[in-house]
Short mmCIF file of C-alpha atoms in Angstrom, two decimals:
data_model
loop_
_atom_site.label_atom_id
_atom_site.label_comp_id
_atom_site.label_asym_id
_atom_site.label_seq_id
_atom_site.Cartn_x
_atom_site.Cartn_y
_atom_site.Cartn_z
CA MET A 1 3.66 -9.42 13.80
CA ASN A 2 4.30 -12.41 16.00
CA GLY A 3 1.37 -12.02 18.33
CA ARG A 4 3.23 -9.55 20.55
CA TYR A 5 0.18 -7.37 20.85
CA PRO A 6 0.57 -4.18 22.84
CA SER A 7 -2.95 -4.60 24.26
CA SER A 8 -4.98 -7.66 25.19
CA LEU A 9 -8.16 -5.92 24.02
CA LEU A 10 -6.58 -5.43 20.62
CA GLU A 11 -5.42 -9.03 20.57
CA LYS A 12 -8.91 -10.32 21.38
CA ALA A 13 -10.56 -8.21 18.66
CA VAL A 14 -7.95 -9.27 16.10
CA ASN A 15 -8.36 -12.93 17.04
CA GLU A 16 -12.14 -12.67 16.66
CA PHE A 17 -11.80 -11.15 13.19
CA ALA A 18 -9.24 -13.78 12.26
CA THR A 19 -11.85 -16.50 12.83
CA LEU A 20 -13.73 -15.24 9.76
CA PRO A 21 -13.15 -17.20 6.55
CA GLY A 22 -10.39 -15.78 4.36
CA ILE A 23 -9.28 -13.30 7.01
CA GLY A 24 -5.75 -13.86 8.33
CA THR A 25 -4.15 -12.12 11.29
CA LYS A 26 -2.67 -9.31 9.19
CA THR A 27 -5.98 -8.47 7.52
CA ALA A 28 -7.79 -8.81 10.86
CA MET A 29 -5.34 -6.29 12.34
CA ARG A 30 -5.97 -3.88 9.48
CA LEU A 31 -9.76 -4.17 9.88
CA VAL A 32 -9.63 -3.76 13.65
CA LEU A 33 -7.37 -0.70 13.43
CA HIS A 34 -9.76 0.74 10.85
CA LEU A 35 -12.70 0.26 13.24
CA LEU A 36 -10.67 1.77 16.04
CA LYS A 37 -10.33 4.95 14.00
CA GLN A 38 -14.09 5.25 13.56
CA SER A 39 -16.41 7.04 15.99
CA ASP A 40 -17.84 5.25 19.03
CA ASP A 41 -21.27 5.38 17.37
CA ALA A 42 -20.05 3.78 14.18
CA VAL A 43 -18.40 0.92 16.07
CA ASP A 44 -21.48 0.38 18.23
CA ARG A 45 -23.63 0.33 15.11
CA PHE A 46 -21.31 -2.21 13.53
CA ALA A 47 -21.46 -4.53 16.54
CA GLU A 48 -25.21 -4.06 17.00
CA ALA A 49 -25.97 -4.94 13.38
CA ILE A 50 -24.24 -8.30 13.84
CA VAL A 51 -25.80 -9.08 17.22
CA ARG A 52 -29.30 -8.10 16.09
CA LEU A 53 -28.98 -10.14 12.92
CA LYS A 54 -27.94 -13.20 14.90
CA HIS A 55 -30.62 -12.86 17.59
CA GLU A 56 -33.55 -11.52 15.60
CA VAL A 57 -33.24 -12.99 12.14
CA LYS A 58 -35.92 -15.46 11.14
CA TYR A 59 -35.92 -18.25 8.63
CA CYS A 60 -38.93 -18.61 6.33
CA LYS A 61 -41.10 -21.49 7.57
CA VAL A 62 -41.72 -22.53 3.97
CA CYS A 63 -38.43 -22.20 2.09
CA HIS A 64 -35.91 -21.62 4.96
CA ASN A 65 -34.58 -18.46 3.34
CA ILE A 66 -33.43 -15.72 5.71
CA SER A 67 -36.38 -13.45 6.39
CA ASP A 68 -37.66 -10.68 8.65
CA SER A 69 -41.01 -12.46 9.03
CA ASP A 70 -42.27 -16.03 9.48
CA VAL A 71 -42.92 -16.41 5.77
CA CYS A 72 -40.44 -14.67 3.47
CA SER A 73 -41.35 -12.02 0.92
CA ILE A 74 -40.82 -14.43 -1.98
CA CYS A 75 -43.01 -17.22 -0.58
CA SER A 76 -45.77 -14.76 0.31
CA ASP A 77 -45.70 -13.03 -3.11
CA LYS A 78 -48.90 -14.11 -4.89
CA ARG A 79 -47.52 -13.04 -8.28
CA ARG A 80 -44.88 -15.74 -8.21
CA ASP A 81 -45.32 -19.15 -9.80
CA ALA A 82 -45.93 -21.55 -6.91
CA SER A 83 -45.69 -24.60 -9.17
CA LEU A 84 -41.92 -24.17 -9.51
CA ILE A 85 -39.40 -24.71 -6.71
CA CYS A 86 -35.73 -23.94 -7.19
CA VAL A 87 -33.54 -25.82 -4.69
CA VAL A 88 -30.41 -23.91 -3.67
CA GLU A 89 -27.65 -24.33 -1.14
CA ASN A 90 -27.91 -21.00 0.64
CA VAL A 91 -29.26 -17.46 0.76
CA ARG A 92 -26.51 -16.14 -1.50
CA ASP A 93 -27.71 -18.44 -4.26
CA VAL A 94 -31.27 -17.13 -3.87
CA MET A 95 -29.96 -13.58 -4.22
CA ALA A 96 -27.82 -14.52 -7.22
CA ILE A 97 -30.77 -16.10 -9.05
CA GLU A 98 -33.08 -13.24 -8.09
CA ALA A 99 -30.55 -10.79 -9.54
CA THR A 100 -30.86 -12.50 -12.95
CA MET A 101 -34.57 -11.53 -13.05
CA GLN A 102 -35.12 -14.71 -15.10
CA TYR A 103 -36.93 -16.76 -12.50
CA ASN A 104 -40.39 -16.23 -11.08
CA GLY A 105 -40.94 -19.41 -9.06
CA LEU A 106 -40.27 -20.15 -5.39
CA TYR A 107 -37.14 -21.38 -3.66
CA HIS A 108 -36.08 -24.00 -1.19
CA VAL A 109 -32.90 -23.32 0.77
CA LEU A 110 -31.13 -26.54 1.80
CA GLY A 111 -28.75 -24.87 4.20
CA GLY A 112 -25.74 -26.68 2.76
CA VAL A 113 -24.85 -29.70 0.67
CA ILE A 114 -24.12 -33.29 1.63
CA SER A 115 -20.48 -33.40 2.67
CA PRO A 116 -19.32 -36.44 4.63
CA MET A 117 -15.90 -34.78 5.10
CA ASP A 118 -17.55 -31.98 7.08
CA GLY A 119 -19.95 -34.35 8.79
CA ILE A 120 -22.99 -33.02 6.90
CA GLY A 121 -25.46 -35.72 5.96
CA PRO A 122 -28.90 -35.50 4.31
CA SER A 123 -30.61 -35.21 7.70
CA ASP A 124 -28.72 -31.97 8.40
CA LEU A 125 -30.29 -30.33 5.35
CA ASN A 126 -33.83 -29.12 4.71
CA ILE A 127 -34.71 -32.07 2.49
CA ASP A 128 -37.65 -33.51 4.45
CA SER A 129 -39.44 -30.19 4.32
CA LEU A 130 -38.92 -30.08 0.55
CA ALA A 131 -40.62 -33.48 0.18
CA GLU A 132 -43.37 -32.13 2.43
CA ARG A 133 -43.95 -29.13 0.14
CA LEU A 134 -44.59 -31.46 -2.80
CA LYS A 135 -47.34 -33.43 -1.07
CA ASP A 136 -50.33 -31.26 -2.00
CA GLY A 137 -49.57 -31.70 -5.72
CA SER A 138 -49.40 -28.00 -6.60
CA VAL A 139 -45.70 -28.16 -7.46
CA THR A 140 -44.94 -29.50 -10.95
CA GLU A 141 -41.20 -28.97 -11.23
CA VAL A 142 -38.22 -28.91 -8.88
CA ILE A 143 -35.08 -27.25 -10.27
CA LEU A 144 -31.87 -28.39 -8.60
CA ALA A 145 -29.59 -25.35 -8.70
CA LEU A 146 -26.59 -26.70 -6.81
CA SER A 147 -22.89 -26.25 -7.53
CA THR A 148 -21.24 -28.76 -9.86
CA THR A 149 -18.90 -29.93 -7.16
CA MET A 150 -18.65 -33.45 -5.84
CA GLU A 151 -20.83 -32.42 -2.88
CA GLY A 152 -23.34 -30.53 -5.02
CA ASP A 153 -23.70 -33.40 -7.46
CA THR A 154 -24.09 -35.90 -4.62
CA THR A 155 -26.82 -33.76 -3.09
CA SER A 156 -28.60 -33.35 -6.44
CA PHE A 157 -28.47 -37.11 -6.94
CA PHE A 158 -29.77 -37.78 -3.43
CA ILE A 159 -32.68 -35.36 -3.82
CA SER A 160 -33.62 -36.63 -7.28
CA ARG A 161 -33.76 -40.19 -5.89
CA ARG A 162 -35.74 -39.02 -2.90
CA LEU A 163 -38.31 -37.26 -5.12
CA ALA A 164 -38.42 -40.03 -7.75
CA ASP A 165 -41.79 -41.42 -6.68
CA THR A 166 -43.52 -38.03 -6.26
CA GLY A 167 -44.07 -37.71 -10.00
CA VAL A 168 -42.70 -34.15 -9.91
CA LYS A 169 -40.35 -33.22 -12.76
CA VAL A 170 -36.79 -32.72 -11.49
CA SER A 171 -34.47 -30.56 -13.60
CA VAL A 172 -30.97 -29.13 -13.21
CA LEU A 173 -29.37 -25.91 -14.42
CA ALA A 174 -28.00 -25.95 -17.97
CA ARG A 175 -24.24 -26.50 -18.06
CA GLY A 176 -22.25 -24.99 -20.88
CA ILE A 177 -19.90 -22.26 -22.00
CA SER A 178 -20.26 -19.04 -19.99
CA ILE A 179 -21.54 -16.10 -21.97
CA GLY A 180 -18.53 -14.00 -22.96
CA ASP A 181 -16.11 -16.92 -22.61
CA GLU A 182 -13.67 -17.82 -25.34
CA LEU A 183 -13.99 -21.43 -26.45
CA GLU A 184 -10.29 -22.21 -26.22
CA TYR A 185 -10.23 -21.37 -22.53
CA ALA A 186 -13.26 -23.47 -21.59
CA ASP A 187 -12.39 -26.66 -19.72
CA GLU A 188 -12.98 -29.81 -21.73
CA VAL A 189 -15.69 -31.27 -19.51
CA THR A 190 -17.81 -28.11 -19.85
CA LEU A 191 -17.08 -27.86 -23.57
CA GLY A 192 -18.02 -31.51 -24.09
CA ARG A 193 -21.22 -31.03 -22.13
CA SER A 194 -22.09 -27.93 -24.15
CA ILE A 195 -21.87 -29.94 -27.39
CA VAL A 196 -23.99 -32.82 -26.07
CA ASP A 197 -26.59 -30.42 -24.66
CA ARG A 198 -26.56 -28.04 -27.66
CA THR A 199 -29.75 -26.04 -28.14
CA SER A 200 -31.60 -24.76 -31.21
CA PHE A 201 -30.03 -21.55 -32.52
CA GLU A 202 -33.45 -19.98 -33.11
CA ALA A 203 -34.32 -20.39 -29.43
CA LYS A 204 -31.49 -18.01 -28.50
CA ILE A 205 -32.74 -15.07 -30.57
CA MET B 1 -26.63 -9.76 -5.82
CA ASN B 2 -28.21 -6.43 -6.56
CA GLY B 3 -29.08 -5.45 -3.04
CA ARG B 4 -32.35 -7.41 -3.10
CA TYR B 5 -31.77 -8.66 0.40
CA PRO B 6 -34.34 -11.07 1.81
CA SER B 7 -34.00 -9.44 5.24
CA SER B 8 -33.30 -5.88 6.35
CA LEU B 9 -31.29 -7.19 9.31
CA LEU B 10 -29.08 -9.08 6.89
CA GLU B 11 -28.77 -6.03 4.68
CA LYS B 12 -27.70 -3.85 7.61
CA ALA B 13 -25.07 -6.31 8.80
CA VAL B 14 -23.71 -6.72 5.26
CA ASN B 15 -23.56 -2.97 4.76
CA GLU B 16 -21.66 -2.53 8.02
CA PHE B 17 -19.08 -5.12 7.00
CA ALA B 18 -18.81 -3.55 3.57
CA THR B 19 -17.61 -0.30 5.18
CA LEU B 20 -14.38 -2.07 6.15
CA PRO B 21 -11.39 -1.43 3.88
CA GLY B 22 -10.96 -4.03 1.16
CA ILE B 23 -14.30 -5.71 1.93
CA GLY B 24 -16.84 -5.51 -0.89
CA THR B 25 -20.51 -6.49 -0.69
CA LYS B 26 -19.89 -10.07 -1.79
CA THR B 27 -17.19 -10.68 0.79
CA ALA B 28 -19.28 -8.90 3.43
CA MET B 29 -22.15 -11.26 2.63
CA ARG B 30 -19.88 -14.27 2.97
CA LEU B 31 -18.54 -13.06 6.33
CA VAL B 32 -22.00 -12.24 7.68
CA LEU B 33 -23.42 -15.61 6.64
CA HIS B 34 -20.43 -17.26 8.30
CA LEU B 35 -21.15 -15.42 11.55
CA LEU B 36 -24.83 -16.33 11.26
CA LYS B 37 -23.83 -20.01 11.27
CA GLN B 38 -21.90 -19.62 14.53
CA SER B 39 -23.41 -19.97 17.98
CA ASP B 40 -25.10 -17.03 19.72
CA ASP B 41 -22.21 -16.97 22.18
CA ALA B 42 -19.59 -16.79 19.47
CA VAL B 43 -21.35 -13.90 17.75
CA ASP B 44 -21.82 -12.03 21.03
CA ARG B 45 -18.15 -12.56 21.81
CA PHE B 46 -17.20 -11.22 18.39
CA ALA B 47 -19.29 -8.08 18.82
CA GLU B 48 -18.19 -7.56 22.40
CA ALA B 49 -14.49 -7.79 21.51
CA ILE B 50 -14.93 -4.91 19.07
CA VAL B 51 -17.06 -2.73 21.35
CA ARG B 52 -14.76 -3.28 24.35
CA LEU B 53 -11.67 -2.51 22.29
CA LYS B 54 -13.22 0.74 21.07
CA HIS B 55 -14.50 1.87 24.47
CA GLU B 56 -11.79 0.61 26.79
CA VAL B 57 -8.57 0.75 24.83
CA LYS B 58 -6.00 3.26 26.04
CA TYR B 59 -3.17 4.99 24.28
CA CYS B 60 0.18 5.21 26.03
CA LYS B 61 0.64 8.73 27.44
CA VAL B 62 4.29 8.65 26.42
CA CYS B 63 4.48 7.03 22.98
CA HIS B 64 0.78 6.91 21.92
CA ASN B 65 0.96 3.20 21.22
CA ILE B 66 -2.22 1.21 21.89
CA SER B 67 -2.07 -0.05 25.44
CA ASP B 68 -4.12 -1.58 28.23
CA SER B 69 -2.66 0.88 30.75
CA ASP B 70 -1.74 4.56 30.88
CA VAL B 71 1.89 3.85 30.06
CA CYS B 72 2.47 0.95 27.64
CA SER B 73 4.52 -2.13 28.42
CA ILE B 74 7.38 -0.98 26.18
CA CYS B 75 7.69 2.52 27.71
CA SER B 76 7.52 1.11 31.24
CA ASP B 77 10.12 -1.60 30.57
CA LYS B 78 13.26 -0.53 32.44
CA ARG B 79 15.44 -2.92 30.42
CA ARG B 80 14.84 -0.96 27.22
CA ASP B 81 17.21 1.74 26.01
CA ALA B 82 15.42 5.02 26.76
CA SER B 83 17.99 7.05 24.81
CA LEU B 84 16.60 5.76 21.50
CA ILE B 85 13.20 6.66 20.06
CA CYS B 86 11.92 5.04 16.89
CA VAL B 87 9.22 7.13 15.20
CA VAL B 88 6.57 5.05 13.38
CA GLU B 89 3.29 5.71 11.67
CA ASN B 90 1.08 3.28 13.57
CA VAL B 91 0.74 0.33 15.93
CA ARG B 92 1.30 -2.19 13.16
CA ASP B 93 4.74 -0.75 12.54
CA VAL B 94 5.59 -1.08 16.23
CA MET B 95 4.57 -4.74 16.09
CA ALA B 96 6.53 -5.29 12.87
CA ILE B 97 9.72 -3.84 14.36
CA GLU B 98 9.22 -5.68 17.65
CA ALA B 99 8.90 -8.92 15.67
CA THR B 100 12.41 -8.41 14.26
CA MET B 101 13.84 -8.55 17.81
CA GLN B 102 16.58 -6.20 16.59
CA TYR B 103 15.50 -3.07 18.43
CA ASN B 104 15.60 -2.38 22.12
CA GLY B 105 14.73 1.31 22.29
CA LEU B 106 11.40 3.05 22.72
CA TYR B 107 8.83 4.12 20.15
CA HIS B 108 6.79 7.15 19.22
CA VAL B 109 3.57 6.49 17.28
CA LEU B 110 2.65 9.43 15.05
CA GLY B 111 -0.85 8.19 14.29
CA GLY B 112 -0.42 8.77 10.56
CA VAL B 113 1.70 10.68 8.10
CA ILE B 114 1.36 14.15 6.64
CA SER B 115 -1.05 13.83 3.74
CA PRO B 116 -2.60 17.05 2.41
CA MET B 117 -4.80 14.96 0.07
CA ASP B 118 -6.48 13.37 3.09
CA GLY B 119 -6.46 16.63 5.03
CA ILE B 120 -3.84 15.40 7.51
CA GLY B 121 -1.37 18.09 8.52
CA PRO B 122 1.48 18.05 11.06
CA SER B 123 -0.85 19.26 13.82
CA ASP B 124 -2.98 16.09 13.42
CA LEU B 125 0.01 13.93 14.30
CA ASN B 126 1.78 13.33 17.60
CA ILE B 127 4.76 15.51 16.68
CA ASP B 128 4.57 18.08 19.50
CA SER B 129 4.70 15.34 22.10
CA LEU B 130 7.79 13.89 20.36
CA ALA B 131 9.56 17.26 20.67
CA GLU B 132 8.44 17.33 24.30
CA ARG B 133 10.05 13.93 24.99
CA LEU B 134 13.41 15.25 23.82
CA LYS B 135 13.49 18.21 26.21
CA ASP B 136 15.07 16.51 29.21
CA GLY B 137 18.12 15.53 27.12
CA SER B 138 18.01 11.81 27.89
CA VAL B 139 17.27 10.91 24.27
CA THR B 140 20.31 10.83 21.98
CA GLU B 141 18.87 9.48 18.75
CA VAL B 142 15.55 9.58 16.93
CA ILE B 143 15.09 6.95 14.21
CA LEU B 144 12.52 7.88 11.58
CA ALA B 145 10.99 4.56 10.49
CA LEU B 146 8.35 5.82 8.06
CA SER B 147 7.34 4.40 4.70
CA THR B 148 9.28 5.59 1.63
CA THR B 149 6.17 7.09 0.11
CA MET B 150 5.69 10.73 -0.79
CA GLU B 151 3.76 11.20 2.47
CA GLY B 152 6.26 9.27 4.56
CA ASP B 153 9.21 11.18 3.14
CA THR B 154 7.42 14.51 3.65
CA THR B 155 6.75 13.58 7.25
CA SER B 156 10.34 12.48 7.84
CA PHE B 157 11.57 15.76 6.35
CA PHE B 158 9.18 17.79 8.47
CA ILE B 159 10.19 16.03 11.69
CA SER B 160 13.91 16.25 10.94
CA ARG B 161 13.54 20.02 10.41
CA ARG B 162 11.48 20.33 13.55
CA LEU B 163 14.12 18.51 15.61
CA ALA B 164 17.10 20.23 13.96
CA ASP B 165 17.86 22.55 16.85
CA THR B 166 17.44 19.94 19.60
CA GLY B 167 20.92 18.52 18.89
CA VAL B 168 19.50 15.01 18.89
CA LYS B 169 20.82 12.73 16.13
CA VAL B 170 18.10 11.94 13.56
CA SER B 171 18.50 8.78 11.48
CA VAL B 172 16.38 6.87 8.99
CA LEU B 173 16.06 3.16 8.20
CA ALA B 174 18.63 1.77 5.77
CA ARG B 175 17.26 1.49 2.24
CA GLY B 176 18.60 -1.23 -0.02
CA ILE B 177 18.04 -4.60 -1.59
CA SER B 178 15.69 -6.84 0.39
CA ILE B 179 17.30 -9.95 1.79
CA GLY B 180 16.50 -12.81 -0.58
CA ASP B 181 15.85 -10.45 -3.52
CA GLU B 182 17.50 -11.00 -6.87
CA LEU B 183 19.42 -7.96 -8.10
CA GLU B 184 17.87 -7.91 -11.55
CA TYR B 185 14.40 -7.49 -10.10
CA ALA B 186 15.26 -4.64 -7.74
CA ASP B 187 13.94 -1.26 -8.88
CA GLU B 188 16.66 1.13 -10.01
CA VAL B 189 16.11 3.73 -7.29
CA THR B 190 16.59 1.13 -4.57
CA LEU B 191 19.52 -0.46 -6.37
CA GLY B 192 21.16 2.94 -6.86
CA ARG B 193 20.65 3.76 -3.21
CA SER B 194 22.11 0.41 -2.15
CA ILE B 195 25.33 1.21 -4.06
CA VAL B 196 25.66 4.70 -2.63
CA ASP B 197 24.94 3.47 0.90
CA ARG B 198 27.08 0.31 0.61
CA THR B 199 28.34 -1.05 3.91
CA SER B 200 31.53 -2.83 4.92
CA PHE B 201 31.35 -6.54 4.12
CA GLU B 202 32.92 -7.48 7.47
CA ALA B 203 30.09 -5.77 9.32
CA LYS B 204 27.60 -8.30 7.90
CA ILE B 205 29.35 -11.38 9.28
#
């Protein structure tokens, strides 16, 4: 398929799909031809869902999570522990942590991580508003739940420095062997970290 | 991510993407969040490309290929050999064969293959219109370029029977070792076929 599309409409649709991350021209073609086989209604519904999301979606004024209202359902839930804030990169991370059912505090969505290569500096992220949330003294701990990549670590470091004089405890996620992993296949940095940060056996039962 | 979406708009868009073949919920989420980061214009363009394709695309009256006009650019090209028709399953196959630059005849797009499991019978495919195209006697050869799957072979067999009394020559694609393949890795059916259907060495030079 060398771009000799039989129809310019087809070509445009394929090119649009091919702008999505991880979708090449061949996959885009497959997806577009699949949509073309669906009913008019189904295709309109597909397109409308995207357009409505883009135009109508809101971001929580407090934590910047995607929301249908001005304040998201997590921030407005009185049963949640408002003294804990978990800082994450994006909405997917919120959903991943929520799915664990192990966390009952609030979130703060940065909207990315510091990445000079991509031109993303601290001012492009929701860091000022995080500092703002700590001002009334009700928050006692900020959990930095960022990826252990160069960018994630840089961002964690930047935020911890930024919050240093607030007196709020700053913690990070435990690093160690994944549950279900075999020791011999763990990378040595993780394995080393898991020995240094070993925890009491009783605590795990 | 257990479907605890922070926004119903997000959930709808993700669910729409997840209806596409090969796209699970996690990938759908990634694609939707990518679109959400793009400009309003870009997202509108994306949605419009799909809707326009679905509502405005035409199918060539002659060969059923996707087209911007009533008769596609291949069928209306006077320089092409109108005595040859290559029968393919779908538009992608037309594009794949066109990309080889080895074929100068016309096409006939079946729109699928016979597949009783999926409820697709001969009457769901563009087979009648193929027989119709042969009536004026200008076509001398029909090349069946279908996949060597059970369904493809069934369809080839059905069409060859259907065209038996037209007097038109019916051929199929050569089967054999792929160019660049090592013999030892070829499956035995293909290898066996490549010995039976061996061609003159001089013809390859």
